[in-house]
Short mmCIF file of C-alpha atoms and ligand atoms in Angstrom, two decimals:
data_model
loop_
_atom_site.label_atom_id
_atom_site.label_comp_id
_atom_site.label_asym_id
_atom_site.label_seq_id
_atom_site.Cartn_x
_atom_site.Cartn_y
_atom_site.Cartn_z
CA MET A 14 0.00 0.00 0.00
CA GLU A 15 1.22 3.51 -0.75
CA LYS A 16 2.19 5.59 2.24
CA ALA A 17 -0.42 8.15 1.22
CA GLN A 18 -3.17 5.61 1.88
CA ARG A 19 -1.98 4.12 5.14
CA ARG A 20 -4.19 4.51 8.18
CA THR A 21 -1.52 4.06 10.85
CA TRP A 22 2.11 3.20 10.35
CA ALA A 23 5.45 3.18 12.14
CA GLU A 24 8.47 4.71 10.43
CA ILE A 25 11.58 2.90 11.62
CA ASP A 26 14.79 4.84 11.17
CA LEU A 27 17.61 2.35 10.68
CA LYS A 28 20.08 5.24 10.52
CA ALA A 29 19.13 6.03 14.11
CA LEU A 30 19.91 2.41 15.01
CA GLU A 31 23.25 2.79 13.31
CA HIS A 32 23.91 5.97 15.29
CA ASN A 33 22.97 4.35 18.61
CA TYR A 34 24.99 1.24 17.81
CA HIS A 35 28.12 3.28 17.07
CA THR A 36 27.53 5.37 20.20
CA PHE A 37 27.68 2.23 22.34
CA ARG A 38 30.58 0.76 20.41
CA ALA A 39 32.56 3.91 21.10
CA MET A 40 31.88 3.53 24.83
CA LEU A 41 33.13 -0.05 24.98
CA PRO A 42 36.60 -1.10 25.92
CA GLN A 43 38.54 -3.13 23.37
CA GLY A 44 37.21 -6.67 23.06
CA CYS A 45 33.93 -6.06 24.89
CA LYS A 46 31.07 -7.56 22.91
CA LEU A 47 27.67 -6.07 22.18
CA LEU A 48 24.56 -8.21 22.44
CA ALA A 49 21.43 -6.64 21.00
CA PRO A 50 18.16 -7.75 22.59
CA VAL A 51 15.65 -8.20 19.76
CA LYS A 52 12.97 -9.94 21.82
CA ALA A 53 9.32 -8.96 21.43
CA ASP A 54 9.82 -8.27 17.71
CA ALA A 55 12.77 -5.99 18.53
CA TYR A 56 10.65 -3.98 20.97
CA GLY A 57 8.06 -3.53 18.24
CA HIS A 58 10.51 -2.34 15.59
CA GLY A 59 10.50 -5.61 13.60
CA ALA A 60 13.00 -8.28 14.65
CA VAL A 61 14.04 -9.41 11.19
CA ALA A 62 14.80 -5.99 9.73
CA VAL A 63 16.49 -4.80 12.91
CA SER A 64 18.58 -7.97 13.19
CA ARG A 65 19.66 -7.72 9.56
CA LYS A 66 20.84 -4.19 10.18
CA LEU A 67 22.63 -5.20 13.38
CA GLU A 68 24.34 -8.04 11.58
CA GLU A 69 25.52 -5.62 8.91
CA LEU A 70 26.75 -3.22 11.61
CA GLY A 71 28.79 -5.94 13.29
CA ALA A 72 26.87 -6.76 16.47
CA ASP A 73 28.29 -9.80 18.25
CA TYR A 74 25.16 -11.42 19.60
CA LEU A 75 21.38 -11.19 19.53
CA ALA A 76 18.97 -12.15 22.30
CA VAL A 77 15.36 -13.26 22.12
CA ALA A 78 12.84 -14.31 24.75
CA CYS A 79 11.81 -17.67 23.35
CA LEU A 80 12.48 -20.37 20.79
CA ASP A 81 9.96 -19.14 18.22
CA GLU A 82 11.61 -15.73 18.11
CA GLY A 83 14.98 -17.39 17.50
CA ILE A 84 13.63 -19.64 14.74
CA GLU A 85 12.02 -16.65 13.03
CA LEU A 86 15.43 -14.99 12.76
CA ARG A 87 17.20 -18.13 11.53
CA LYS A 88 14.52 -18.67 8.86
CA ALA A 89 15.13 -15.09 7.74
CA GLY A 90 18.80 -15.94 7.27
CA ILE A 91 20.27 -14.29 10.36
CA ALA A 92 23.58 -16.02 11.14
CA LEU A 93 24.66 -14.18 14.30
CA PRO A 94 24.76 -16.08 17.58
CA ILE A 95 21.35 -15.86 19.27
CA LEU A 96 20.76 -16.33 22.99
CA ILE A 97 17.34 -17.36 24.29
CA LEU A 98 16.92 -15.54 27.59
CA GLY A 99 13.73 -17.29 28.71
CA TYR A 100 12.69 -20.89 29.17
CA THR A 101 12.71 -23.53 26.47
CA ASP A 102 11.12 -26.84 27.37
CA PRO A 103 13.67 -29.64 26.85
CA VAL A 104 11.28 -31.31 24.37
CA TRP A 105 12.54 -28.61 21.98
CA ALA A 106 16.23 -29.46 22.46
CA ASP A 107 16.53 -30.74 18.88
CA GLU A 108 15.24 -27.44 17.53
CA LEU A 109 17.75 -25.53 19.64
CA MET A 110 20.55 -27.53 18.07
CA GLU A 111 19.10 -27.60 14.56
CA TYR A 112 18.80 -23.81 14.50
CA GLY A 113 22.03 -23.21 16.38
CA LEU A 114 20.47 -21.23 19.22
CA SER A 115 22.15 -20.66 22.60
CA GLN A 116 20.04 -21.21 25.67
CA GLY A 117 20.07 -19.48 29.05
CA ILE A 118 20.06 -22.07 31.85
CA PHE A 119 18.69 -21.24 35.25
CA ASN A 120 18.58 -24.51 37.18
CA GLU A 121 20.20 -27.90 37.37
CA ASP A 122 17.20 -29.88 36.12
CA GLY A 123 17.05 -27.78 32.98
CA ALA A 124 20.76 -28.31 32.39
CA ARG A 125 20.46 -32.10 32.86
CA ALA A 126 17.53 -32.42 30.48
CA LEU A 127 19.30 -30.46 27.74
CA SER A 128 22.54 -32.34 28.38
CA GLN A 129 20.78 -35.69 27.88
CA ALA A 130 19.12 -34.50 24.69
CA ALA A 131 22.41 -33.21 23.30
CA VAL A 132 24.24 -36.46 24.09
CA LYS A 133 21.42 -38.47 22.50
CA ALA A 134 21.65 -36.37 19.35
CA GLY A 135 25.42 -36.59 19.36
CA LYS A 136 25.65 -32.82 19.29
CA THR A 137 26.71 -29.93 21.49
CA LEU A 138 24.39 -27.26 22.75
CA THR A 139 25.72 -23.80 23.58
CA VAL A 140 24.48 -22.50 26.93
CA HIS A 141 24.79 -19.51 29.23
CA MET A 142 24.49 -19.89 33.03
CA LYS A 143 22.03 -17.53 34.70
CA ALA A 144 22.82 -16.22 38.17
CA ASP A 145 20.19 -14.53 40.34
CA THR A 146 22.02 -11.80 42.24
CA GLY A 147 18.93 -10.00 43.49
CA MET A 148 16.36 -9.65 40.71
CA SER A 149 14.56 -12.73 42.08
CA ARG A 150 13.55 -13.82 38.62
CA LEU A 151 15.53 -16.50 36.77
CA GLY A 152 18.81 -18.03 37.88
CA LEU A 153 20.56 -19.71 40.77
CA LEU A 154 20.53 -17.66 43.96
CA CYS A 155 23.74 -15.82 44.80
CA ASP A 156 22.85 -14.18 48.10
CA GLU A 157 25.20 -14.81 51.02
CA ALA A 158 23.14 -17.75 52.37
CA ASP A 159 22.91 -19.58 49.02
CA LEU A 160 26.21 -18.81 47.36
CA LYS A 161 28.14 -21.85 48.58
CA GLN A 162 25.51 -24.27 47.36
CA THR A 163 25.08 -22.43 44.08
CA VAL A 164 28.80 -22.70 43.37
CA GLU A 165 28.65 -26.46 43.94
CA THR A 166 25.55 -26.83 41.77
CA MET A 167 27.05 -24.77 38.98
CA GLU A 168 30.21 -26.87 39.10
CA ARG A 169 28.11 -30.03 38.60
CA MET A 170 26.17 -28.40 35.78
CA TYR A 171 29.41 -27.32 34.15
CA GLN A 172 30.59 -30.92 33.97
CA LEU A 173 27.53 -32.26 32.20
CA PRO A 174 28.30 -33.71 28.76
CA GLY A 175 26.91 -32.24 25.55
CA LEU A 176 26.82 -28.65 26.80
CA ARG A 177 29.22 -25.86 25.89
CA TRP A 178 29.19 -23.26 28.66
CA GLU A 179 29.98 -20.21 26.63
CA GLY A 180 28.65 -17.57 29.02
CA ILE A 181 27.38 -16.63 32.45
CA PHE A 182 25.07 -13.72 33.19
CA THR A 183 22.94 -11.90 35.68
CA HIS A 184 20.41 -9.06 35.48
CA PHE A 185 20.08 -5.89 37.55
CA SER A 186 16.70 -4.93 38.98
CA ASP A 187 17.34 -1.29 39.86
CA ALA A 188 20.21 0.05 37.78
CA ASP A 189 18.20 3.19 37.02
CA GLY A 190 17.44 3.62 40.73
CA SER A 191 19.73 2.46 43.50
CA GLU A 192 23.47 2.51 43.05
CA GLU A 193 23.88 0.70 46.34
CA TYR A 194 21.67 -2.22 45.31
CA THR A 195 23.19 -2.42 41.84
CA MET A 196 26.66 -2.59 43.32
CA LEU A 197 25.50 -5.26 45.78
CA GLN A 198 24.26 -7.33 42.84
CA PHE A 199 27.45 -6.71 40.90
CA THR A 200 29.63 -7.64 43.88
CA ARG A 201 27.69 -10.86 44.32
CA PHE A 202 28.24 -11.67 40.65
CA LEU A 203 31.99 -11.01 40.88
CA GLU A 204 32.19 -13.10 44.06
CA LEU A 205 30.43 -15.96 42.27
CA LEU A 206 32.80 -15.70 39.31
CA ASP A 207 35.80 -15.78 41.68
CA ARG A 208 34.59 -18.84 43.55
CA LEU A 209 33.83 -20.65 40.30
CA LYS A 210 37.20 -19.75 38.87
CA GLU A 211 38.94 -21.29 41.91
CA ARG A 212 37.30 -24.56 40.87
CA GLY A 213 38.27 -24.21 37.24
CA VAL A 214 34.77 -23.19 36.17
CA THR A 215 35.28 -20.31 33.75
CA PHE A 216 33.28 -18.66 31.01
CA GLU A 217 34.34 -16.83 27.88
CA ILE A 218 31.48 -14.28 28.05
CA ARG A 219 30.46 -12.81 31.41
CA HIS A 220 27.65 -10.28 31.02
CA CYS A 221 25.24 -8.29 33.17
CA ALA A 222 24.63 -4.74 31.89
CA ALA A 223 21.29 -3.87 30.25
CA SER A 224 20.57 -0.26 29.19
CA ALA A 225 20.44 1.34 32.63
CA ALA A 226 23.74 -0.19 33.73
CA VAL A 227 25.32 0.54 30.35
CA LEU A 228 24.42 4.22 30.78
CA ASN A 229 25.18 4.47 34.51
CA TYR A 230 27.90 1.94 35.39
CA PRO A 231 30.70 1.29 32.89
CA CYS A 232 32.41 -0.85 35.54
CA THR A 233 29.77 -3.54 34.92
CA TYR A 234 30.48 -4.13 31.21
CA LEU A 235 32.72 -7.21 31.71
CA ASP A 236 32.85 -9.16 28.41
CA MET A 237 29.54 -8.08 26.85
CA ILE A 238 26.74 -5.51 27.25
CA ARG A 239 23.03 -6.03 26.56
CA PRO A 240 21.46 -2.64 25.81
CA GLY A 241 17.87 -3.01 24.60
CA ILE A 242 15.69 0.07 24.95
CA SER A 243 18.67 2.41 24.59
CA LEU A 244 19.75 0.79 21.33
CA TYR A 245 16.29 1.74 20.05
CA GLY A 246 17.03 5.29 21.17
CA HIS A 247 15.13 5.54 24.44
CA TYR A 248 16.05 5.82 28.06
CA PRO A 249 15.35 2.92 30.39
CA ALA A 250 12.98 4.87 32.67
CA PRO A 251 11.27 8.25 32.46
CA GLU A 252 13.58 9.48 35.26
CA CYS A 253 16.62 8.75 33.07
CA GLU A 254 15.51 11.22 30.41
CA GLY A 255 17.74 13.94 31.77
CA LEU A 256 20.63 11.57 31.37
CA ASP A 257 21.24 12.61 27.80
CA GLY A 258 24.96 11.97 27.80
CA PRO A 259 25.32 9.73 24.77
CA GLY A 260 22.68 11.55 22.68
CA LEU A 261 20.65 8.58 21.50
CA LYS A 262 18.23 8.84 18.59
CA ALA A 263 14.72 7.40 18.71
CA MET A 264 14.10 4.88 15.93
CA MET A 265 10.34 4.84 15.76
CA THR A 266 7.90 7.52 14.66
CA LEU A 267 4.32 6.31 14.95
CA LYS A 268 1.96 8.08 12.59
CA SER A 269 -1.71 8.01 11.82
CA ARG A 270 -4.18 9.64 9.50
CA VAL A 271 -6.87 12.25 9.99
CA ILE A 272 -9.95 10.65 8.43
CA SER A 273 -12.66 13.12 9.45
CA VAL A 274 -12.83 16.74 10.59
CA LYS A 275 -16.04 18.38 11.83
CA LYS A 276 -17.36 21.18 14.02
CA VAL A 277 -19.13 19.88 17.10
CA PRO A 278 -21.14 22.28 19.32
CA ALA A 279 -20.36 23.04 22.95
CA GLY A 280 -22.16 20.78 25.39
CA THR A 281 -21.74 17.66 23.27
CA ALA A 282 -20.28 14.48 24.81
CA VAL A 283 -17.42 12.74 22.99
CA SER A 284 -16.65 9.01 22.73
CA TYR A 285 -17.48 6.00 24.93
CA GLY A 286 -18.62 6.61 28.46
CA ARG A 287 -19.08 10.34 27.76
CA ILE A 288 -16.15 11.21 30.04
CA HIS A 289 -15.66 14.49 28.15
CA THR A 290 -18.28 17.10 27.34
CA LEU A 291 -17.11 19.87 25.05
CA GLU A 292 -16.89 23.27 26.72
CA ARG A 293 -16.69 25.21 23.49
CA ASP A 294 -17.66 24.74 19.86
CA THR A 295 -14.90 22.40 18.81
CA LYS A 296 -13.23 21.35 15.60
CA LEU A 297 -12.79 17.61 16.15
CA ALA A 298 -10.49 15.48 14.05
CA VAL A 299 -10.85 11.71 14.05
CA LEU A 300 -7.57 9.79 13.79
CA SER A 301 -7.57 6.26 12.47
CA ALA A 302 -5.57 4.89 15.39
CA GLY A 303 -6.69 3.40 18.67
CA TYR A 304 -5.52 1.13 21.42
CA ALA A 305 -5.29 -1.84 19.04
CA ASP A 306 -2.58 0.14 17.27
CA GLY A 307 -0.75 0.80 20.52
CA LEU A 308 -2.21 4.04 21.83
CA PRO A 309 -2.41 3.72 25.61
CA ARG A 310 -6.11 3.79 26.54
CA ARG A 311 -5.19 5.02 30.00
CA CYS A 312 -4.13 8.26 28.28
CA SER A 313 -7.71 8.85 27.14
CA ASP A 314 -8.70 12.51 27.27
CA LYS A 315 -5.08 13.67 27.60
CA LEU A 316 -2.79 12.03 25.04
CA GLN A 317 -0.96 14.59 22.94
CA VAL A 318 -0.37 14.20 19.21
CA TRP A 319 1.25 16.42 16.59
CA VAL A 320 -0.93 17.39 13.65
CA GLY A 321 -1.26 20.35 11.31
CA GLY A 322 1.86 22.02 12.65
CA GLY A 323 0.93 21.91 16.33
CA ARG A 324 0.05 19.86 19.37
CA ALA A 325 -3.48 18.59 19.81
CA THR A 326 -5.06 16.71 22.71
CA VAL A 327 -7.17 13.58 22.54
CA VAL A 328 -10.75 14.19 23.64
CA GLY A 329 -12.69 11.47 25.46
CA ARG A 330 -11.87 7.77 25.51
CA ILE A 331 -9.43 6.26 23.04
CA CYS A 332 -11.33 3.59 21.07
CA MET A 333 -9.95 0.34 19.63
CA ASP A 334 -9.31 1.72 16.15
CA LEU A 335 -10.00 5.46 16.43
CA CYS A 336 -9.58 8.49 18.61
CA MET A 337 -10.77 12.09 18.51
CA VAL A 338 -8.54 15.14 18.91
CA ASP A 339 -9.34 18.79 19.47
CA VAL A 340 -7.92 20.76 16.55
CA THR A 341 -9.94 23.95 17.08
CA ASP A 342 -6.73 25.98 17.27
CA LEU A 343 -5.12 24.29 14.27
CA PRO A 344 -7.02 25.74 11.31
CA ASP A 345 -5.05 23.85 8.67
CA VAL A 346 -5.96 20.33 9.80
CA LYS A 347 -7.92 18.45 7.13
CA PRO A 348 -8.80 14.88 6.27
CA GLY A 349 -5.84 13.00 4.83
CA ASP A 350 -3.27 14.77 7.01
CA ALA A 351 -0.73 12.66 8.83
CA ALA A 352 -0.59 12.93 12.62
CA GLU A 353 2.38 11.98 14.77
CA ILE A 354 1.58 9.87 17.82
CA TYR A 355 5.17 9.41 18.99
CA GLY A 356 8.25 10.88 17.37
CA PRO A 357 10.32 14.03 17.20
CA HIS A 358 7.44 16.34 18.19
CA VAL A 359 5.90 14.09 20.83
CA PRO A 360 8.67 12.16 22.55
CA LEU A 361 7.75 8.64 23.65
CA GLU A 362 9.23 9.47 27.06
CA GLU A 363 6.54 12.07 27.60
CA THR A 364 3.69 9.72 26.76
CA ALA A 365 5.21 6.91 28.83
CA GLU A 366 5.30 9.19 31.84
CA MET A 367 1.70 10.25 31.20
CA ALA A 368 0.72 6.58 30.96
CA ASN A 369 2.63 5.84 34.15
CA THR A 370 4.73 3.22 32.38
CA ILE A 371 8.05 2.72 30.66
CA GLN A 372 8.96 3.30 27.03
CA HIS A 373 9.38 -0.47 26.49
CA GLU A 374 5.69 -1.16 27.10
CA LEU A 375 4.45 1.46 24.64
CA LEU A 376 6.81 0.24 21.90
CA CYS A 377 5.80 -3.39 22.41
CA ALA A 378 2.14 -2.37 22.27
CA VAL A 379 2.34 -1.04 18.71
CA GLY A 380 -0.08 -3.41 17.03
CA LYS A 381 0.57 -6.18 14.57
CA ARG A 382 -1.58 -4.46 11.94
CA VAL A 383 0.64 -1.38 11.98
CA PRO A 384 3.06 -1.70 9.06
CA ARG A 385 6.69 -0.91 9.82
CA ILE A 386 8.22 1.26 7.12
CA TYR A 387 12.02 1.16 7.12
CA LEU A 388 14.02 4.26 6.34
CA ASP A 389 17.72 3.72 5.67
C1 PLP B 15 15.24 -7.31 28.06
C2 PLP B 15 16.53 -7.63 28.67
C3 PLP B 15 17.64 -6.78 28.48
C4 PLP B 15 17.51 -5.42 27.83
O1 PLP B 15 16.93 -4.52 28.76
P1 PLP B 15 16.80 -2.96 28.42
O2 PLP B 15 16.30 -2.35 29.68
O3 PLP B 15 15.80 -2.85 27.32
O4 PLP B 15 18.13 -2.49 28.02
C5 PLP B 15 18.85 -7.21 28.95
N1 PLP B 15 18.98 -8.39 29.60
C6 PLP B 15 17.94 -9.21 29.84
C7 PLP B 15 18.15 -10.48 30.57
C8 PLP B 15 16.67 -8.85 29.39
O5 PLP B 15 15.64 -9.65 29.63
#
């Protein structure tokens, strides 16, 4: 479909990805690798196109959340190493090997099951050990009470046949908040690595820094960084917005179309639930975008968009496929005009804060029916 006819679309600026990628590369010490998280369809930007670009740029590793995401990339011809961060049931061990995907391992049972499958197939599976240093999500516990046992368990896991332990990693829970807690987690990780090393258990790639740690704590880079949201040009939390040191560029501009403009008299209620009654005669524009396209419904009656050379505010509830905006003060707005939902005039950070969420969630919410248009 021609751009002129699209109802809602996302322009994805691959040059911005290139800029952000080089920005991080320049921050890295010699030999430190860069893993690009492309889970959740590359945070809504399109995993295949983004991965192709990253491969061309020279990224070292990709990460996905699950097996299907990894297979999608392999089928598209992506040859880079790919790490699955989440769980893969051992019944899929053959697929892991067939598609050459690395798997994060977070307990001994999981390691044993994959080891058996690899031995049976006469192959080797590449794995990364996950340590839980305080996120309390996946991984073997590394707090003071559990560390000794975890070291012993990891040593047993390390000796299992059929597995190649390429990496070990942990994840910070508050690297955009508490320095003290982040350093506690990091110290636990280093302590674990030391204890393992004493037993001859070593890993080529030790990694822990996602975006917030990459921006705040260069001491945590170790052998590889994992910047996700920041590679896409956004800051890990609304509070980090002021932290504009590296000058990242947002990749996505979400746009929609004005499909109707009309004058509606004062006193008229707008949209579902009639939460807004017009206080003045109002020029209302209908945009062909709603929450199914990724507009946060909780920003009903306040979301800002850019249209006709100015800012306009959504009036009333955001619907599934449509929303109404007040363009009384924007005389040029007419049907067929493009409106920017997020982009250079309406930063995603601002809407995320309004929606009381993080940039990640809004990007992931951009609907499947919204075509991604790549600019390079
Ligand atoms: C998603 C994810 C990342 C990337 O996080 P950002 O905050 O987007 O940089 C890094 N590591 C792990 C384990 C993740 O799940």
